Coordinates of C-alpha atoms in Angstrom, one line a residue:
X164 CA 0.0 0.0 0.0
X165 CA 1.4 3.4 -1.0
X166 CA 2.0 5.8 1.8
X167 CA 0.2 9.2 1.5
X168 CA 2.5 12.1 0.5
X169 CA 3.8 14.2 3.4
X170 CA 5.0 17.7 3.8
X171 CA 7.8 18.7 6.2
X172 CA 6.7 21.1 8.9
X173 CA 8.4 22.6 12.0
X174 CA 7.0 19.8 14.1
X175 CA 7.8 17.1 11.6
X176 CA 6.2 15.6 8.5
X177 CA 2.4 15.9 8.0
X178 CA 0.3 14.0 5.5
X179 CA -1.0 16.3 2.8
X180 CA -4.6 15.2 3.6
X181 CA -4.1 16.3 7.2
X182 CA -3.0 19.9 6.4
X183 CA -6.5 21.2 6.6
X184 CA -7.1 24.8 5.8
X185 CA -3.9 26.4 4.7
X186 CA -2.8 30.1 4.5
X187 CA -0.1 30.3 1.8
X188 CA 1.9 33.3 2.9
X189 CA 2.3 34.2 6.5
X190 CA 5.5 35.4 8.2
X191 CA 5.8 34.6 11.8
X192 CA 8.7 37.0 12.2
X193 CA 10.4 39.3 9.8
X194 CA 13.4 41.4 11.0
X195 CA 16.9 42.6 10.4
X196 CA 19.0 40.3 12.6
X197 CA 22.0 42.7 12.6
X198 CA 19.8 45.6 13.7
X199 CA 18.1 43.5 16.3
X200 CA 21.4 42.7 17.9
X201 CA 22.7 46.3 17.5
X202 CA 19.6 47.9 19.0
X203 CA 18.4 45.3 21.5
X204 CA 16.1 47.8 23.3
X205 CA 13.9 47.7 20.2
X206 CA 13.3 44.0 20.5
X207 CA 11.8 42.2 23.4
X208 CA 12.1 38.5 22.4
X209 CA 9.7 37.2 25.0
X210 CA 7.1 39.9 24.3
X211 CA 7.3 39.2 20.5
X212 CA 7.1 35.5 21.0
X213 CA 4.0 35.8 23.3
X214 CA 2.4 38.1 20.8
X215 CA 3.0 35.6 18.0
X216 CA 1.5 32.8 20.1
X217 CA -1.6 34.9 20.8
X218 CA -2.1 35.8 17.2
X219 CA -1.5 32.3 15.9
X220 CA -3.8 30.7 18.5
X221 CA -6.5 33.1 17.5
X222 CA -5.9 32.1 13.9
X223 CA -6.1 28.4 14.7
X224 CA -9.4 29.0 16.5
X225 CA -10.9 30.2 13.2
X226 CA -10.3 26.8 11.6
X227 CA -6.9 27.4 10.0
X228 CA -4.7 24.3 10.5
X229 CA -1.5 25.2 8.6
X230 CA 0.4 28.3 7.6
X231 CA 3.2 28.5 5.0
X232 CA 6.0 30.8 6.2
X233 CA 8.3 32.0 3.3
X234 CA 10.8 33.7 5.6
X235 CA 14.3 33.0 4.3
X236 CA 17.8 34.4 4.5
X237 CA 17.6 38.2 4.1
X238 CA 14.4 38.4 6.2
X239 CA 15.8 37.4 9.6
X240 CA 14.8 33.7 9.5
X241 CA 15.4 31.9 12.8
X242 CA 13.6 28.5 12.7
X243 CA 14.5 27.9 16.4
X244 CA 12.5 31.0 17.3
X245 CA 9.6 29.8 15.2
X246 CA 9.8 26.3 16.7
X247 CA 9.7 27.7 20.2
X248 CA 6.4 29.6 19.2
X249 CA 5.1 26.5 17.4
X250 CA 5.6 24.4 20.6
X251 CA 2.9 26.6 22.2
X252 CA 0.4 26.6 19.3
X253 CA -1.4 23.7 17.7
X254 CA -0.7 24.7 14.1
X255 CA 1.4 23.3 11.3
X256 CA 4.1 25.7 10.1
X257 CA 5.8 25.0 6.8
X258 CA 9.1 26.8 6.3
X259 CA 11.2 27.7 3.3
X260 CA 14.8 27.9 2.1
X261 CA 16.1 30.4 -0.3
X262 CA 17.3 34.0 -0.2
X263 CA 15.4 37.3 -0.3
X264 CA 17.2 40.2 -2.1
X265 CA 16.0 42.8 -4.5
X266 CA 19.5 43.8 -5.5
X267 CA 22.8 42.3 -4.4
X268 CA 23.6 38.9 -2.8
X269 CA 25.1 38.9 0.7
X270 CA 28.9 39.6 0.8
X271 CA 29.8 36.0 1.5
X272 CA 28.2 35.0 -1.9
X273 CA 29.8 38.0 -3.6
X274 CA 33.2 36.4 -3.0
X275 CA 32.3 32.7 -3.2
X276 CA 30.9 30.9 -6.2
X277 CA 31.4 30.8 -10.0
X278 CA 32.9 34.0 -11.4
X279 CA 33.7 35.5 -8.0
X280 CA 37.1 36.4 -6.4
X281 CA 37.5 33.1 -4.5
X282 CA 35.6 31.0 -7.1
X283 CA 34.2 27.5 -6.4
X284 CA 30.8 25.9 -7.0
X285 CA 27.5 27.7 -6.4
X286 CA 27.3 27.2 -2.6
X287 CA 23.9 28.8 -2.5
X288 CA 22.4 25.8 -4.3
X289 CA 24.2 23.4 -2.0
X290 CA 22.8 25.3 1.0
X291 CA 19.3 25.3 -0.3
X292 CA 19.4 21.5 -1.1
X293 CA 20.8 20.8 2.4
X294 CA 18.0 22.7 4.1
X295 CA 15.4 20.8 2.0
X296 CA 16.9 17.4 2.6
X297 CA 18.7 17.5 5.9
X298 CA 17.4 20.5 7.8
X299 CA 18.1 24.1 8.6
X300 CA 21.1 25.1 10.7
X301 CA 21.4 21.8 12.4
X302 CA 17.9 21.8 13.8
X303 CA 16.6 18.9 11.7
X304 CA 13.7 21.2 10.6
X305 CA 13.4 20.7 6.9
X306 CA 12.3 23.4 4.4
X307 CA 9.5 22.3 2.1
X308 CA 9.9 24.9 -0.6
X309 CA 12.2 27.5 -2.2
X310 CA 11.8 31.3 -2.1
X311 CA 13.4 34.0 -4.2
X312 CA 12.3 37.6 -5.1
X313 CA 12.3 40.2 -7.8
X314 CA 10.8 43.7 -7.6
X315 CA 11.3 46.4 -10.2
X316 CA 14.2 45.0 -12.2
X317 CA 16.4 42.0 -12.7
X318 CA 19.8 42.6 -11.2
X319 CA 22.8 40.3 -11.4
X320 CA 22.3 39.3 -7.8
X321 CA 18.6 38.6 -8.1
X322 CA 19.3 36.5 -11.3
X323 CA 22.0 34.5 -9.5
X324 CA 19.7 33.7 -6.6
X325 CA 16.9 32.6 -9.1
X326 CA 19.3 30.3 -10.9
X327 CA 20.5 28.8 -7.7
X328 CA 16.9 28.3 -6.6
X329 CA 16.1 26.7 -10.0
X330 CA 19.0 24.3 -9.6
X331 CA 17.9 23.3 -6.1
X332 CA 14.5 22.6 -7.5
X333 CA 16.0 20.5 -10.2
X334 CA 17.9 18.4 -7.6
X335 CA 15.0 18.0 -5.1
X336 CA 11.7 18.7 -6.9
X337 CA 10.8 21.2 -4.3
X338 CA 8.3 23.9 -5.4
X339 CA 9.2 27.6 -5.7
X340 CA 7.5 30.7 -4.5
X341 CA 8.6 34.1 -6.0
X342 CA 7.9 37.6 -4.7
X343 CA 7.3 39.7 -7.7
X344 CA 5.9 43.2 -8.7
X345 CA 2.6 43.4 -10.5
X346 CA 3.3 47.0 -11.6
X347 CA 6.7 46.0 -13.1
X348 CA 5.4 42.7 -14.4
X349 CA 8.5 41.0 -13.1
X350 CA 6.6 37.7 -12.6
X351 CA 7.1 37.2 -16.3
X352 CA 10.8 37.8 -15.9
X353 CA 11.0 35.3 -13.1
X354 CA 9.3 32.6 -15.0
X355 CA 11.6 33.1 -18.0
X356 CA 14.7 32.8 -15.8
X357 CA 13.4 29.7 -14.0
X358 CA 12.3 28.1 -17.3
X359 CA 15.7 28.6 -18.9
X360 CA 17.6 27.6 -15.8
X361 CA 15.9 24.3 -15.0
X362 CA 12.6 23.9 -16.9
X363 CA 11.0 24.6 -13.5
X364 CA 7.6 23.1 -12.8
X365 CA 5.6 24.1 -9.7
X366 CA 5.7 27.8 -8.9
X367 CA 3.7 29.9 -6.4
X368 CA 4.0 33.4 -7.7
X369 CA 3.1 36.4 -5.5
X370 CA 3.0 39.9 -6.8
X371 CA 3.4 42.7 -4.3
X372 CA 0.0 43.6 -2.9
X373 CA -1.6 40.7 -4.7
X374 CA -2.6 37.2 -3.4
X375 CA -0.5 34.2 -3.9
X376 CA -1.4 32.3 -7.1
X377 CA -0.5 28.8 -7.9
X378 CA 1.1 28.0 -11.3
X379 CA 1.5 24.2 -11.7
X380 CA 3.4 24.5 -15.0
X381 CA 4.7 28.1 -15.0
X382 CA 1.7 29.4 -16.9
X383 CA 1.6 33.0 -18.0
X384 CA 0.0 35.2 -15.3
X385 CA -2.4 37.9 -16.2
X386 CA -0.4 40.5 -14.3
X387 CA 3.1 40.5 -12.7

């Protein structure tokens, strides 16, 4: 008998049929980690965690069973912090791997990888694959999907992230969600890059200010 498909969550794998009502784009926390550490008086970790628990508990009481959290590198992702909140709320939280930038890659990747000063393979792709298959930062919490972003224009940094995401998709089959701009119609640009990079199938494309829309085969959206 074939086992039902499962999705990794913060609390472990959950059968697809048991996910219930799902909200597809909910950030538990978004912050600048360097600023948080530099201006600690602006961040009360216990207060923020308690607030998250209160809000997520209220959400669960409306009948929502699962949220998809696309917080990745560049948005202050800390799955340990999310796991501590999740331990207090009966809700499935699905997390992502990837990198959020609208311009340049972080300095580490500026100097490591193909065509950079120090060269080497594309370590972004290896990182994304590890977080999908082994877990994030030694926690054992596996990402279930990939995230990248493009706003008004395609910069070299944004394109590099997209290509790394596409290669991770090719190696794992994980779906991709993309932050795009409806006004600039950069969803079309993202789809073209992903198609050329790995014949990607399975995108959730979100335009700024617009709801997330599923694209099972990279179909052309009406806007952005």
